[in-house]
Each structure stands twice: as C-alpha cells, then as structure tokens.
PDB file of C-alpha atoms in Angstrom:
ATOM      1  CA  MET K   1     170.256 175.415 126.444  1.00 76.00           C
ATOM      2  CA  ASN K   2     170.720 171.573 126.314  1.00 90.00           C
ATOM      3  CA  VAL K   3     168.536 169.674 123.849  1.00 96.00           C
ATOM      4  CA  ARG K   4     169.128 165.932 123.846  1.00 97.00           C
ATOM      5  CA  HIS K   5     167.345 162.808 122.803  1.00 97.00           C
ATOM      6  CA  ALA K   6     165.254 161.470 125.721  1.00 98.00           C
ATOM      7  CA  ARG K   7     166.206 158.673 127.570  1.00 97.00           C
ATOM      8  CA  ALA K   8     164.136 156.018 129.704  1.00 97.00           C
ATOM      9  CA  ASN K   9     164.705 157.652 132.979  1.00 97.00           C
ATOM     10  CA  ASP K  10     163.353 160.816 131.419  1.00 98.00           C
ATOM     11  CA  LEU K  11     159.851 159.389 130.670  1.00 98.00           C
ATOM     12  CA  SER K  12     158.628 160.460 134.381  1.00 98.00           C
ATOM     13  CA  ALA K  13     159.456 164.051 133.714  1.00 98.00           C
ATOM     14  CA  ILE K  14     158.047 163.936 130.294  1.00 98.00           C
ATOM     15  CA  VAL K  15     154.853 162.482 131.570  1.00 98.00           C
ATOM     16  CA  GLY K  16     154.776 165.095 134.247  1.00 98.00           C
ATOM     17  CA  ILE K  17     155.133 167.758 132.005  1.00 98.00           C
ATOM     18  CA  TYR K  18     152.201 166.370 129.675  1.00 98.00           C
ATOM     19  CA  ASN K  19     149.935 165.953 132.627  1.00 98.00           C
ATOM     20  CA  ALA K  20     150.552 169.598 133.861  1.00 98.00           C
ATOM     21  CA  ALA K  21     148.911 170.647 130.660  1.00 98.00           C
ATOM     22  CA  ILE K  22     145.828 168.920 131.152  1.00 97.00           C
ATOM     23  CA  PRO K  23     144.039 171.135 133.500  1.00 97.00           C
ATOM     24  CA  GLY K  24     144.357 174.070 131.276  1.00 96.00           C
ATOM     25  CA  ARG K  25     142.239 172.326 128.393  1.00 97.00           C
ATOM     26  CA  MET K  26     144.444 174.193 125.971  1.00 95.00           C
ATOM     27  CA  ALA K  27     146.949 171.464 124.665  1.00 96.00           C
ATOM     28  CA  THR K  28     145.574 168.192 124.779  1.00 96.00           C
ATOM     29  CA  ALA K  29     142.392 166.264 124.613  1.00 96.00           C
ATOM     30  CA  ASP K  30     143.361 164.090 127.523  1.00 95.00           C
ATOM     31  CA  VAL K  31     141.078 165.130 130.314  1.00 96.00           C
ATOM     32  CA  SER K  32     142.699 163.316 133.155  1.00 97.00           C
ATOM     33  CA  PRO K  33     146.449 162.669 134.009  1.00 98.00           C
ATOM     34  CA  VAL K  34     148.134 159.623 132.114  1.00 98.00           C
ATOM     35  CA  SER K  35     150.422 157.252 133.997  1.00 98.00           C
ATOM     36  CA  VAL K  36     154.179 156.596 133.159  1.00 98.00           C
ATOM     37  CA  GLU K  37     153.217 152.910 132.546  1.00 98.00           C
ATOM     38  CA  SER K  38     150.568 154.012 129.777  1.00 97.00           C
ATOM     39  CA  ARG K  39     153.520 156.035 127.584  1.00 98.00           C
ATOM     40  CA  TYR K  40     155.815 153.051 127.436  1.00 97.00           C
ATOM     41  CA  ALA K  41     154.854 152.053 123.984  1.00 97.00           C
ATOM     42  CA  TRP K  42     154.486 155.855 122.980  1.00 97.00           C
ATOM     43  CA  PHE K  43     158.096 156.303 124.117  1.00 98.00           C
ATOM     44  CA  SER K  44     159.624 153.146 122.730  1.00 96.00           C
ATOM     45  CA  GLY K  45     158.153 154.363 119.252  1.00 95.00           C
ATOM     46  CA  HIS K  46     160.320 157.368 119.351  1.00 97.00           C
ATOM     47  CA  VAL K  47     163.821 156.256 117.515  1.00 94.00           C
ATOM     48  CA  PRO K  48     166.436 159.168 117.250  1.00 94.00           C
ATOM     49  CA  GLU K  49     167.068 158.626 113.531  1.00 94.00           C
ATOM     50  CA  ARG K  50     163.720 158.665 112.358  1.00 94.00           C
ATOM     51  CA  TYR K  51     160.876 159.762 114.982  1.00 97.00           C
ATOM     52  CA  PRO K  52     162.986 161.353 117.594  1.00 98.00           C
ATOM     53  CA  LEU K  53     161.875 162.525 121.170  1.00 98.00           C
ATOM     54  CA  TRP K  54     163.911 165.444 122.206  1.00 98.00           C
ATOM     55  CA  VAL K  55     164.049 167.038 125.737  1.00 98.00           C
ATOM     56  CA  THR K  56     165.373 170.335 126.862  1.00 97.00           C
ATOM     57  CA  GLU K  57     167.107 170.600 130.084  1.00 96.00           C
ATOM     58  CA  ARG K  58     167.963 173.649 132.691  1.00 94.00           C
ATOM     59  CA  ASP K  59     169.899 172.778 135.676  1.00 90.00           C
ATOM     60  CA  GLU K  60     169.946 169.313 134.724  1.00 91.00           C
ATOM     61  CA  ARG K  61     166.255 169.010 134.911  1.00 96.00           C
ATOM     62  CA  VAL K  62     163.933 168.208 131.918  1.00 98.00           C
ATOM     63  CA  VAL K  63     161.698 171.380 131.455  1.00 98.00           C
ATOM     64  CA  GLY K  64     160.276 170.803 127.950  1.00 98.00           C
ATOM     65  CA  TRP K  65     159.848 168.250 125.228  1.00 98.00           C
ATOM     66  CA  LEU K  66     159.199 167.767 121.273  1.00 98.00           C
ATOM     67  CA  SER K  67     157.987 164.668 119.740  1.00 98.00           C
ATOM     68  CA  PHE K  68     157.782 163.402 116.063  1.00 98.00           C
ATOM     69  CA  ARG K  69     155.592 160.760 115.370  1.00 96.00           C
ATOM     70  CA  PRO K  70     154.198 159.063 112.058  1.00 96.00           C
ATOM     71  CA  PHE K  71     151.339 160.751 110.693  1.00 96.00           C
ATOM     72  CA  TYR K  72     148.397 158.277 109.991  1.00 93.00           C
ATOM     73  CA  GLY K  73     150.488 155.146 109.969  1.00 88.00           C
ATOM     74  CA  ARG K  74     150.388 154.276 106.278  1.00 95.00           C
ATOM     75  CA  PRO K  75     153.439 153.974 103.848  1.00 95.00           C
ATOM     76  CA  ALA K  76     152.311 156.791 101.696  1.00 97.00           C
ATOM     77  CA  TYR K  77     152.569 159.427 104.304  1.00 97.00           C
ATOM     78  CA  ALA K  78     156.093 158.184 105.596  1.00 96.00           C
ATOM     79  CA  ALA K  79     157.307 161.662 104.651  1.00 97.00           C
ATOM     80  CA  THR K  80     155.305 163.330 107.051  1.00 98.00           C
ATOM     81  CA  ALA K  81     155.430 163.639 110.776  1.00 98.00           C
ATOM     82  CA  GLU K  82     153.170 165.186 113.577  1.00 98.00           C
ATOM     83  CA  LEU K  83     154.698 167.359 116.134  1.00 98.00           C
ATOM     84  CA  ALA K  84     154.018 167.603 119.715  1.00 98.00           C
ATOM     85  CA  ILE K  85     155.634 170.270 122.082  1.00 98.00           C
ATOM     86  CA  TYR K  86     154.949 170.642 125.653  1.00 98.00           C
ATOM     87  CA  ILE K  87     157.123 173.070 128.139  1.00 98.00           C
ATOM     88  CA  ASP K  88     156.882 172.889 131.921  1.00 98.00           C
ATOM     89  CA  PRO K  89     154.534 175.801 133.088  1.00 97.00           C
ATOM     90  CA  GLU K  90     157.342 177.400 135.104  1.00 96.00           C
ATOM     91  CA  TYR K  91     159.487 177.614 131.833  1.00 96.00           C
ATOM     92  CA  GLN K  92     156.760 178.906 129.430  1.00 95.00           C
ATOM     93  CA  GLY K  93     157.196 182.070 127.745  1.00 94.00           C
ATOM     94  CA  GLN K  94     160.962 181.938 127.518  1.00 94.00           C
ATOM     95  CA  GLY K  95     161.492 180.672 124.017  1.00 95.00           C
ATOM     96  CA  LEU K  96     161.994 177.089 124.906  1.00 96.00           C
ATOM     97  CA  GLY K  97     159.246 176.024 122.465  1.00 96.00           C
ATOM     98  CA  ARG K  98     160.397 178.205 119.662  1.00 97.00           C
ATOM     99  CA  PHE K  99     163.724 176.839 119.859  1.00 97.00           C
ATOM    100  CA  LEU K 100     162.576 172.961 119.935  1.00 98.00           C
ATOM    101  CA  LEU K 101     160.361 173.741 117.060  1.00 97.00           C
ATOM    102  CA  ASP K 102     163.146 175.673 114.988  1.00 97.00           C
ATOM    103  CA  LEU K 103     165.141 172.582 115.704  1.00 97.00           C
ATOM    104  CA  ALA K 104     162.276 170.356 114.370  1.00 97.00           C
ATOM    105  CA  VAL K 105     162.049 172.299 110.992  1.00 97.00           C
ATOM    106  CA  ALA K 106     165.643 172.417 110.295  1.00 96.00           C
ATOM    107  CA  ASN K 107     166.438 168.737 111.243  1.00 96.00           C
ATOM    108  CA  GLY K 108     163.199 167.420 109.438  1.00 97.00           C
ATOM    109  CA  PRO K 109     164.953 166.929 106.069  1.00 97.00           C
ATOM    110  CA  MET K 110     167.675 164.998 108.084  1.00 95.00           C
ATOM    111  CA  LEU K 111     165.064 162.589 109.515  1.00 97.00           C
ATOM    112  CA  GLN K 112     163.627 161.873 105.638  1.00 96.00           C
ATOM    113  CA  LEU K 113     160.635 164.295 106.118  1.00 97.00           C
ATOM    114  CA  LYS K 114     159.197 166.493 103.708  1.00 97.00           C
ATOM    115  CA  THR K 115     156.174 167.631 105.893  1.00 98.00           C
ATOM    116  CA  LEU K 116     155.558 168.585 109.608  1.00 98.00           C
ATOM    117  CA  LEU K 117     151.945 168.755 110.835  1.00 98.00           C
ATOM    118  CA  ALA K 118     150.432 169.930 114.170  1.00 98.00           C
ATOM    119  CA  PHE K 119     146.899 169.598 115.479  1.00 98.00           C
ATOM    120  CA  VAL K 120     146.112 172.634 117.827  1.00 98.00           C
ATOM    121  CA  PHE K 121     142.826 173.743 119.340  1.00 98.00           C
ATOM    122  CA  ALA K 122     141.797 176.815 117.627  1.00 98.00           C
ATOM    123  CA  HIS K 123     141.264 178.353 121.362  1.00 98.00           C
ATOM    124  CA  ASN K 124     145.004 177.693 122.088  1.00 97.00           C
ATOM    125  CA  LEU K 125     146.390 181.180 120.942  1.00 97.00           C
ATOM    126  CA  ALA K 126     149.822 180.967 122.080  1.00 96.00           C
ATOM    127  CA  SER K 127     150.489 177.633 120.471  1.00 97.00           C
ATOM    128  CA  LEU K 128     148.911 179.148 117.320  1.00 98.00           C
ATOM    129  CA  GLY K 129     151.140 181.888 117.444  1.00 97.00           C
ATOM    130  CA  LEU K 130     154.418 179.902 117.888  1.00 97.00           C
ATOM    131  CA  PHE K 131     153.660 177.703 114.899  1.00 98.00           C
ATOM    132  CA  GLU K 132     152.676 180.767 112.791  1.00 97.00           C
ATOM    133  CA  GLN K 133     156.117 182.339 113.636  1.00 96.00           C
ATOM    134  CA  ALA K 134     157.792 178.918 112.282  1.00 96.00           C
ATOM    135  CA  LYS K 135     156.019 179.787 109.120  1.00 96.00           C
ATOM    136  CA  PHE K 136     153.397 176.972 109.692  1.00 98.00           C
ATOM    137  CA  GLN K 137     149.933 177.560 107.800  1.00 98.00           C
ATOM    138  CA  GLU K 138     146.347 176.611 108.632  1.00 98.00           C
ATOM    139  CA  TRP K 139     145.827 173.346 106.290  1.00 98.00           C
ATOM    140  CA  GLY K 140     142.571 172.372 108.098  1.00 98.00           C
ATOM    141  CA  TYR K 141     139.882 173.019 110.439  1.00 98.00           C
ATOM    142  CA  LEU K 142     137.543 170.886 112.125  1.00 98.00           C
ATOM    143  CA  PRO K 143     134.860 172.743 113.931  1.00 98.00           C
ATOM    144  CA  ARG K 144     133.486 171.336 117.285  1.00 98.00           C
ATOM    145  CA  ILE K 145     135.597 168.151 117.032  1.00 98.00           C
ATOM    146  CA  ALA K 146     136.380 167.808 120.951  1.00 97.00           C
ATOM    147  CA  GLN K 147     134.258 168.290 124.125  1.00 97.00           C
ATOM    148  CA  LEU K 148     136.221 169.465 127.068  1.00 96.00           C
ATOM    149  CA  ASP K 149     134.151 170.038 130.246  1.00 95.00           C
ATOM    150  CA  GLY K 150     131.150 170.199 128.254  1.00 96.00           C
ATOM    151  CA  VAL K 151     132.424 172.887 125.908  1.00 97.00           C
ATOM    152  CA  GLU K 152     132.992 171.928 122.145  1.00 98.00           C
ATOM    153  CA  ARG K 153     136.332 173.123 120.753  1.00 98.00           C
ATOM    154  CA  ASP K 154     137.776 173.485 117.251  1.00 98.00           C
ATOM    155  CA  LEU K 155     140.911 171.853 116.305  1.00 98.00           C
ATOM    156  CA  MET K 156     143.338 173.199 113.563  1.00 98.00           C
ATOM    157  CA  ILE K 157     145.717 171.472 111.459  1.00 98.00           C
ATOM    158  CA  LEU K 158     148.827 173.381 110.864  1.00 98.00           C
ATOM    159  CA  GLY K 159     151.365 172.316 108.421  1.00 98.00           C
ATOM    160  CA  HIS K 160     154.728 173.279 107.041  1.00 98.00           C
ATOM    161  CA  ARG K 161     156.586 171.936 103.738  1.00 98.00           C
ATOM    162  CA  LEU K 162     160.342 171.512 104.465  1.00 96.00           C
ATOM    163  CA  GLU K 163     163.221 172.725 102.449  1.00 83.00           C
ATOM    164  CA  SER K 164     166.005 170.590 101.596  1.00 72.00           C
ATOM    165  CA  PRO K 165     168.369 169.847 104.454  1.00 61.00           C
ATOM    166  CA  SER K 166     170.325 173.025 105.817  1.00 53.00           C
ATOM    167  CA  SER K 167     173.451 173.740 107.647  1.00 43.00           C
ATOM    168  CA  PHE K 168     171.576 173.450 110.955  1.00 48.00           C
ATOM    169  CA  LEU K 169     172.776 169.845 111.810  1.00 44.00           C
ATOM    170  CA  PRO K 170     172.220 168.000 115.286  1.00 44.00           C
ATOM    171  CA  SER K 171     175.469 168.990 117.204  1.00 42.00           C
ATOM    172  CA  SER K 172     176.235 170.864 120.307  1.00 38.00           C
ATOM    173  CA  GLN K 173     176.519 173.984 118.450  1.00 37.00           C
ATOM    174  CA  SER K 174     172.796 173.580 117.747  1.00 47.00           C
ATOM    175  CA  GLY K 175     171.901 172.476 121.152  1.00 54.00           C
ATOM    176  CA  LEU K 176     171.340 168.699 120.194  1.00 62.00           C
ATOM    177  CA  VAL K 177     173.414 166.451 121.906  1.00 51.00           C
TER     178      VAL K 177
END
C-alpha cells in the first residue's frame, strides 16, 4: 500500500472521493458537491511537517485520503488536530481507513500533536467502529445538531490522547513516502 503526502495534482481525486460521500448523508454535513476550486485554500493549509494531507494509492490511483487540520484555530489548541478520512466507495471495507488512522496515531507525536479528534455522525456506525478500534473514545455528544434531508442528526466527538513518539516513523516501510 502506498501512502504519501498529497500533491496539487491529487486535488481533483481528493474532491471526487469527498463528493462521493455526500449523497450517503453519513460522513459529511455538506449536502451538495464541492468544487476543486473551493478546496484550494483548504489544500494549501496542509503542510507535511505539521498538518499533513495523506493520500493512499492503488494501481497509481488515489483511492483514499486522511487530513489533519488545526482544532479551533487558537494557540492553546496547537497540540490538537482534527482528523478526516475518506475512502473511495470501491475500496471501502478493505482496511485502508484503518491503515491511514493507525498511521496518523503513530505519527501524531512527530507532528507535535498530543491529541487527535474526530467528529462523526452518530448514525455512521462504520466510522464509529473504525475509530473505536483505534482506541478513540467518546468525548462529546451533540444531539440533533445537523439537519440532513429534513432529519436531525447527532454528532459525536471522539478523542485520542497520543503516546510519546514510537518507532513507527514515516518511511517506505510504514507506507508513507
């Protein structure tokens, strides 16, 4: 499995994978597709040494991604990042999300992070299970905070405190190049 830092020419594939998640109303609060142009600033905010955006490839095709982003944008939260994981529907259920999440947990301390967060809809049982397997815990519950197609949805805040740096460093052996 090849995991690497995203490049500008990956943005179209990243947006395509994200947009594929919108109709299912499970993984994002966006209700209509986003454009590549609307994601330029978001993409530019990802710097490999602090808040990376990783892509995973199969057969030279981007089939999933994981992003780190600053939490809440204030200095006191600098050691906390929010994660987002999206996998191409054709490749879901093959362990790609778990691989990316494990890589994020293992490499978080090297990114100067102490805490990882994820915001997951309470009805998204697959994602909740994924984060639970990676030792994330429920740290918050926001009832009926989102409205999707007229249905009020709950949002769970999941958190994980990171250990000190491990031997799982970014390298070709770990899959991150």
